[in-house]
Amino acid sequence: MGTIYLIASLGEVYAERSGVLNLGLEGMMIMGAAISFIFTIAYGHLVAILMAALIGVLMSLILAVMAIHLRLNQVIVGLALTLLGLGLSGLITFPDIRRRILSSLNPSLPESMLMIQQAEKLPEIPIPLLSQIPLIGKTFFTHNILVYTSLILAIIMWFILFKTRYGLIIRSVGENPSMADSLGVNVFLVRYVTVVISGLFASLAGAYFFIGFHPFWREGVTAGRGFISLALVILATWNPLRAILGAYLFGGVETFQYRLQLFGLGAQSPYFLAMLPYIITIITLILISIESIRKRIGVPASLGTPYSREEA
Amino acid sequence: MIKYRLRPNVVVKIERRLHYPRKLSVLSTILSILIAFGVAGAALTILGADALIAYSQIIAVFITPSLLIETIKYAIPIGFAALGLNIAFRMNFWNIGAEGQIYLGMFASTGIVLLHVYYGMFPEYFVLPMMIVTSFIAGGAWCALPSFLKAKMKVNEILTTLMMNYIAIYFVDYLIYGPWRDPKGFGFPLSIPFPEYAKLTLIFGESTYLGSILFIAMATLVYCILKYTKLGFELKIVGESLDTARYAGTNLTKVITLGGFLSGGFAGLGGLTIVSGIIGRLRPRASAGYGYTAIIVTLLSTLNPWLIIPTSIFFGGLFVAGNTLQVTLNIPGATIEMLQALIFLFILFGELFKRYKITILTGGGKPEP
């Protein structure tokens, strides 16, 4: 469960580290889910994941052009993209429209496949030997491929961000773009790349959510999980490794909520549990605004402000 | 000024406009809406839905009197939220939380009704005024918290207001699935229906009229606050430059918190008009994203309280059209969401032409007519 938050927030960490707030996360996520739904039925999982990645890149390019080059307000553009994603993905809820898309994508599909609301789930791959460990083996080592990939990616992305030159460039662009520019860093290029990474990861997270976890389509299927990922980025204080912990914490809270309902325990508690990620995030936001903590973590200082040479 | 040389003799020159003519801004807004309709229509046609029917339905909403009254009914909560955002955006406070503040307004006004019905508090004629006051305070408090945090500790208001939306929504969910559920409601997650004297239909029979009067009164109030009071002036200075405001001796914490309170308060009033104007009771997810639509409305109306009226009627009409499309014509209601998003994006693009002057120079550098 936590994996969806992990994947989405990994990309967002990069975008925010370079100073761009991508509020289109939710829209990109749900488009990833919608595209993976359609393409899994038409061509299978591999194509679905590739196409989901493509849609994320396309949507984040819109954000990049509008927010970085044209210097429009990032928040507003991001919200517009979220709305666009919700609207476009809502269209395929209608069977007629879905049938038309599917039959034009792959005319050889049988009639029965055109109407289904459900896609095939990704197979789970048990890790040999480790999954044989009694008790914990099944919980920890039997997952689909995206779960394993996301963990490895988190470590790689942490390494790049904090231990290599590229990471230093990204962080310096987020910290002080005009300084970075005067040192010869191409601020615009760096931000383009990070925004595209965040879009790519967001829609992959949507694809994972849909074909790896919950393969039944309904309108608004991601239900605000993009915004939870946004919260996670803050909780993880812009660090991919801490994002792993935070992701499984949020995922755990959500699973716990379902369990409680199953056992009929505390009919009221699910709503308060559902609030928890947001409350934790607000507390984190307040904590990191304290100057000494802020300095230690290195909150990207130029987050949300567009950069232009003329005006700097 | 930036110059791009496309071919040796063609140069595109982009320069910043210091002032832009009002005609141009109206033109670009209308053009953006038309382009959005065009793109959405093309998308619908490709997907096999009949765009013409959808559009004629949207037009019908604005020319049929009964539907127009319905439209204005939906426009009122959007308008109230936009009125609040107008104040917030003016002081450069990016309040994304109108949705949550609307929910707090709904919570407060339903709370008053329940206190009256269950415990017999307040006389009947006092209920509606109490609802108006408490919903304003509840919504205002919900926004005053992030604005106080921003003023005092520089906590990013975009993120806090966004997160607080979800807290508000789950809080109302909890109440309505739990203690506030109607005991005679067959287990449906609904509050008790509001008594007549707690509804905006009290006078004139249709909630549109009383709601409109309330709205125009509040819009006048906002206009006067912004134009003639010290607070309005201070809000503007804070929005333009925090440093200037500080040098001028403004009490930043006070001004920003108060501005936030007013901003959330009007969104809270919007919540009141939903429960006691449109639905007549509280139900979960009672606001269909009006708080987000209000952001588009505010930006479209270029921070002018009067322009909010036509703009929110336009978007209210889109909501009404969306409902009828889905029910009667089997065209997805999500079309409306897509349309909203496209209008939003194209208007943002249009903003660019307002801000920059683009000229194409050919040959010897003579500007083209």
JSON list of N, CA, C and O in Angstrom, two decimals, chain B residues 35-61:
[
{"chain": "B", "resi": 35, "resn": "ILE", "atom": "N", "xyz": [-11.58, 28.96, -27.14]},
{"chain": "B", "resi": 35, "resn": "ILE", "atom": "CA", "xyz": [-10.61, 27.93, -27.51]},
{"chain": "B", "resi": 35, "resn": "ILE", "atom": "C", "xyz": [-10.83, 26.69, -26.65]},
{"chain": "B", "resi": 35, "resn": "ILE", "atom": "O", "xyz": [-10.82, 25.56, -27.14]},
{"chain": "B", "resi": 36, "resn": "ALA", "atom": "N", "xyz": [-11.06, 26.91, -25.34]},
{"chain": "B", "resi": 36, "resn": "ALA", "atom": "CA", "xyz": [-11.29, 25.77, -24.45]},
{"chain": "B", "resi": 36, "resn": "ALA", "atom": "C", "xyz": [-12.49, 24.96, -24.91]},
{"chain": "B", "resi": 36, "resn": "ALA", "atom": "O", "xyz": [-12.46, 23.72, -24.97]},
{"chain": "B", "resi": 37, "resn": "PHE", "atom": "N", "xyz": [-13.58, 25.67, -25.26]},
{"chain": "B", "resi": 37, "resn": "PHE", "atom": "CA", "xyz": [-14.76, 24.96, -25.75]},
{"chain": "B", "resi": 37, "resn": "PHE", "atom": "C", "xyz": [-14.43, 24.18, -27.02]},
{"chain": "B", "resi": 37, "resn": "PHE", "atom": "O", "xyz": [-14.87, 23.05, -27.20]},
{"chain": "B", "resi": 38, "resn": "GLY", "atom": "N", "xyz": [-13.64, 24.81, -27.89]},
{"chain": "B", "resi": 38, "resn": "GLY", "atom": "CA", "xyz": [-13.27, 24.14, -29.13]},
{"chain": "B", "resi": 38, "resn": "GLY", "atom": "C", "xyz": [-12.49, 22.86, -28.88]},
{"chain": "B", "resi": 38, "resn": "GLY", "atom": "O", "xyz": [-12.83, 21.80, -29.41]},
{"chain": "B", "resi": 39, "resn": "VAL", "atom": "N", "xyz": [-11.48, 22.96, -28.02]},
{"chain": "B", "resi": 39, "resn": "VAL", "atom": "CA", "xyz": [-10.63, 21.79, -27.75]},
{"chain": "B", "resi": 39, "resn": "VAL", "atom": "C", "xyz": [-11.45, 20.69, -27.08]},
{"chain": "B", "resi": 39, "resn": "VAL", "atom": "O", "xyz": [-11.37, 19.51, -27.45]},
{"chain": "B", "resi": 40, "resn": "ALA", "atom": "N", "xyz": [-12.28, 21.08, -26.09]},
{"chain": "B", "resi": 40, "resn": "ALA", "atom": "CA", "xyz": [-13.09, 20.08, -25.40]},
{"chain": "B", "resi": 40, "resn": "ALA", "atom": "C", "xyz": [-14.05, 19.42, -26.38]},
{"chain": "B", "resi": 40, "resn": "ALA", "atom": "O", "xyz": [-14.27, 18.20, -26.34]},
{"chain": "B", "resi": 41, "resn": "GLY", "atom": "N", "xyz": [-14.62, 20.23, -27.30]},
{"chain": "B", "resi": 41, "resn": "GLY", "atom": "CA", "xyz": [-15.54, 19.68, -28.29]},
{"chain": "B", "resi": 41, "resn": "GLY", "atom": "C", "xyz": [-14.84, 18.67, -29.18]},
{"chain": "B", "resi": 41, "resn": "GLY", "atom": "O", "xyz": [-15.37, 17.59, -29.44]},
{"chain": "B", "resi": 42, "resn": "ALA", "atom": "N", "xyz": [-13.62, 19.01, -29.60]},
{"chain": "B", "resi": 42, "resn": "ALA", "atom": "CA", "xyz": [-12.87, 18.09, -30.45]},
{"chain": "B", "resi": 42, "resn": "ALA", "atom": "C", "xyz": [-12.61, 16.79, -29.70]},
{"chain": "B", "resi": 42, "resn": "ALA", "atom": "O", "xyz": [-12.80, 15.70, -30.25]},
{"chain": "B", "resi": 43, "resn": "ALA", "atom": "N", "xyz": [-12.22, 16.91, -28.42]},
{"chain": "B", "resi": 43, "resn": "ALA", "atom": "CA", "xyz": [-11.94, 15.70, -27.64]},
{"chain": "B", "resi": 43, "resn": "ALA", "atom": "C", "xyz": [-13.19, 14.84, -27.52]},
{"chain": "B", "resi": 43, "resn": "ALA", "atom": "O", "xyz": [-13.15, 13.62, -27.70]},
{"chain": "B", "resi": 44, "resn": "LEU", "atom": "N", "xyz": [-14.33, 15.49, -27.25]},
{"chain": "B", "resi": 44, "resn": "LEU", "atom": "CA", "xyz": [-15.58, 14.73, -27.11]},
{"chain": "B", "resi": 44, "resn": "LEU", "atom": "C", "xyz": [-15.93, 14.02, -28.41]},
{"chain": "B", "resi": 44, "resn": "LEU", "atom": "O", "xyz": [-16.35, 12.86, -28.41]},
{"chain": "B", "resi": 45, "resn": "THR", "atom": "N", "xyz": [-15.76, 14.74, -29.53]},
{"chain": "B", "resi": 45, "resn": "THR", "atom": "CA", "xyz": [-16.12, 14.15, -30.82]},
{"chain": "B", "resi": 45, "resn": "THR", "atom": "C", "xyz": [-15.25, 12.93, -31.11]},
{"chain": "B", "resi": 45, "resn": "THR", "atom": "O", "xyz": [-15.74, 11.91, -31.56]},
{"chain": "B", "resi": 46, "resn": "ILE", "atom": "N", "xyz": [-13.95, 13.06, -30.82]},
{"chain": "B", "resi": 46, "resn": "ILE", "atom": "CA", "xyz": [-13.06, 11.92, -31.04]},
{"chain": "B", "resi": 46, "resn": "ILE", "atom": "C", "xyz": [-13.51, 10.74, -30.19]},
{"chain": "B", "resi": 46, "resn": "ILE", "atom": "O", "xyz": [-13.48, 9.60, -30.62]},
{"chain": "B", "resi": 47, "resn": "LEU", "atom": "N", "xyz": [-13.94, 11.04, -28.95]},
{"chain": "B", "resi": 47, "resn": "LEU", "atom": "CA", "xyz": [-14.34, 9.95, -28.06]},
{"chain": "B", "resi": 47, "resn": "LEU", "atom": "C", "xyz": [-15.74, 9.46, -28.35]},
{"chain": "B", "resi": 47, "resn": "LEU", "atom": "O", "xyz": [-16.25, 8.58, -27.65]},
{"chain": "B", "resi": 48, "resn": "GLY", "atom": "N", "xyz": [-16.39, 10.03, -29.36]},
{"chain": "B", "resi": 48, "resn": "GLY", "atom": "CA", "xyz": [-17.67, 9.47, -29.78]},
{"chain": "B", "resi": 48, "resn": "GLY", "atom": "C", "xyz": [-18.88, 10.04, -29.07]},
{"chain": "B", "resi": 48, "resn": "GLY", "atom": "O", "xyz": [-19.97, 9.49, -29.15]},
{"chain": "B", "resi": 49, "resn": "ALA", "atom": "N", "xyz": [-18.72, 11.15, -28.34]},
{"chain": "B", "resi": 49, "resn": "ALA", "atom": "CA", "xyz": [-19.89, 11.76, -27.72]},
{"chain": "B", "resi": 49, "resn": "ALA", "atom": "C", "xyz": [-20.30, 12.95, -28.59]},
{"chain": "B", "resi": 49, "resn": "ALA", "atom": "O", "xyz": [-19.49, 13.48, -29.34]},
{"chain": "B", "resi": 50, "resn": "ASP", "atom": "N", "xyz": [-21.56, 13.34, -28.50]},
{"chain": "B", "resi": 50, "resn": "ASP", "atom": "CA", "xyz": [-22.03, 14.41, -29.35]},
{"chain": "B", "resi": 50, "resn": "ASP", "atom": "C", "xyz": [-21.77, 15.76, -28.68]},
{"chain": "B", "resi": 50, "resn": "ASP", "atom": "O", "xyz": [-22.47, 16.16, -27.77]},
{"chain": "B", "resi": 51, "resn": "ALA", "atom": "N", "xyz": [-20.76, 16.46, -29.18]},
{"chain": "B", "resi": 51, "resn": "ALA", "atom": "CA", "xyz": [-20.37, 17.73, -28.55]},
{"chain": "B", "resi": 51, "resn": "ALA", "atom": "C", "xyz": [-21.43, 18.79, -28.75]},
{"chain": "B", "resi": 51, "resn": "ALA", "atom": "O", "xyz": [-21.67, 19.61, -27.87]},
{"chain": "B", "resi": 52, "resn": "LEU", "atom": "N", "xyz": [-22.09, 18.77, -29.91]},
{"chain": "B", "resi": 52, "resn": "LEU", "atom": "CA", "xyz": [-23.09, 19.81, -30.20]},
{"chain": "B", "resi": 52, "resn": "LEU", "atom": "C", "xyz": [-24.23, 19.76, -29.20]},
{"chain": "B", "resi": 52, "resn": "LEU", "atom": "O", "xyz": [-24.68, 20.79, -28.70]},
{"chain": "B", "resi": 53, "resn": "ILE", "atom": "N", "xyz": [-24.70, 18.55, -28.90]},
{"chain": "B", "resi": 53, "resn": "ILE", "atom": "CA", "xyz": [-25.78, 18.42, -27.93]},
{"chain": "B", "resi": 53, "resn": "ILE", "atom": "C", "xyz": [-25.33, 18.94, -26.58]},
{"chain": "B", "resi": 53, "resn": "ILE", "atom": "O", "xyz": [-26.05, 19.67, -25.90]},
{"chain": "B", "resi": 54, "resn": "ALA", "atom": "N", "xyz": [-24.09, 18.58, -26.20]},
{"chain": "B", "resi": 54, "resn": "ALA", "atom": "CA", "xyz": [-23.57, 19.03, -24.92]},
{"chain": "B", "resi": 54, "resn": "ALA", "atom": "C", "xyz": [-23.56, 20.55, -24.86]},
{"chain": "B", "resi": 54, "resn": "ALA", "atom": "O", "xyz": [-23.99, 21.16, -23.88]},
{"chain": "B", "resi": 55, "resn": "TYR", "atom": "N", "xyz": [-23.09, 21.19, -25.95]},
{"chain": "B", "resi": 55, "resn": "TYR", "atom": "CA", "xyz": [-22.98, 22.63, -25.93]},
{"chain": "B", "resi": 55, "resn": "TYR", "atom": "C", "xyz": [-24.34, 23.31, -25.96]},
{"chain": "B", "resi": 55, "resn": "TYR", "atom": "O", "xyz": [-24.55, 24.33, -25.31]},
{"chain": "B", "resi": 56, "resn": "SER", "atom": "N", "xyz": [-25.28, 22.73, -26.73]},
{"chain": "B", "resi": 56, "resn": "SER", "atom": "CA", "xyz": [-26.60, 23.36, -26.75]},
{"chain": "B", "resi": 56, "resn": "SER", "atom": "C", "xyz": [-27.23, 23.26, -25.36]},
{"chain": "B", "resi": 56, "resn": "SER", "atom": "O", "xyz": [-27.95, 24.16, -24.93]},
{"chain": "B", "resi": 57, "resn": "GLN", "atom": "N", "xyz": [-26.91, 22.18, -24.64]},
{"chain": "B", "resi": 57, "resn": "GLN", "atom": "CA", "xyz": [-27.41, 22.06, -23.28]},
{"chain": "B", "resi": 57, "resn": "GLN", "atom": "C", "xyz": [-26.83, 23.16, -22.39]},
{"chain": "B", "resi": 57, "resn": "GLN", "atom": "O", "xyz": [-27.53, 23.77, -21.59]},
{"chain": "B", "resi": 58, "resn": "ILE", "atom": "N", "xyz": [-25.54, 23.41, -22.56]},
{"chain": "B", "resi": 58, "resn": "ILE", "atom": "CA", "xyz": [-24.90, 24.45, -21.75]},
{"chain": "B", "resi": 58, "resn": "ILE", "atom": "C", "xyz": [-25.52, 25.82, -22.04]},
{"chain": "B", "resi": 58, "resn": "ILE", "atom": "O", "xyz": [-25.81, 26.60, -21.14]},
{"chain": "B", "resi": 59, "resn": "ILE", "atom": "N", "xyz": [-25.78, 26.08, -23.34]},
{"chain": "B", "resi": 59, "resn": "ILE", "atom": "CA", "xyz": [-26.39, 27.36, -23.69]},
{"chain": "B", "resi": 59, "resn": "ILE", "atom": "C", "xyz": [-27.81, 27.43, -23.12]},
{"chain": "B", "resi": 59, "resn": "ILE", "atom": "O", "xyz": [-28.23, 28.45, -22.57]},
{"chain": "B", "resi": 60, "resn": "ALA", "atom": "N", "xyz": [-28.53, 26.31, -23.21]},
{"chain": "B", "resi": 60, "resn": "ALA", "atom": "CA", "xyz": [-29.91, 26.27, -22.71]},
{"chain": "B", "resi": 60, "resn": "ALA", "atom": "C", "xyz": [-29.97, 26.67, -21.24]},
{"chain": "B", "resi": 60, "resn": "ALA", "atom": "O", "xyz": [-30.92, 27.31, -20.80]},
{"chain": "B", "resi": 61, "resn": "VAL", "atom": "N", "xyz": [-28.94, 26.28, -20.49]},
{"chain": "B", "resi": 61, "resn": "VAL", "atom": "CA", "xyz": [-28.93, 26.60, -19.07]},
{"chain": "B", "resi": 61, "resn": "VAL", "atom": "C", "xyz": [-29.02, 28.10, -18.83]},
{"chain": "B", "resi": 61, "resn": "VAL", "atom": "O", "xyz": [-29.66, 28.55, -17.90]}
]
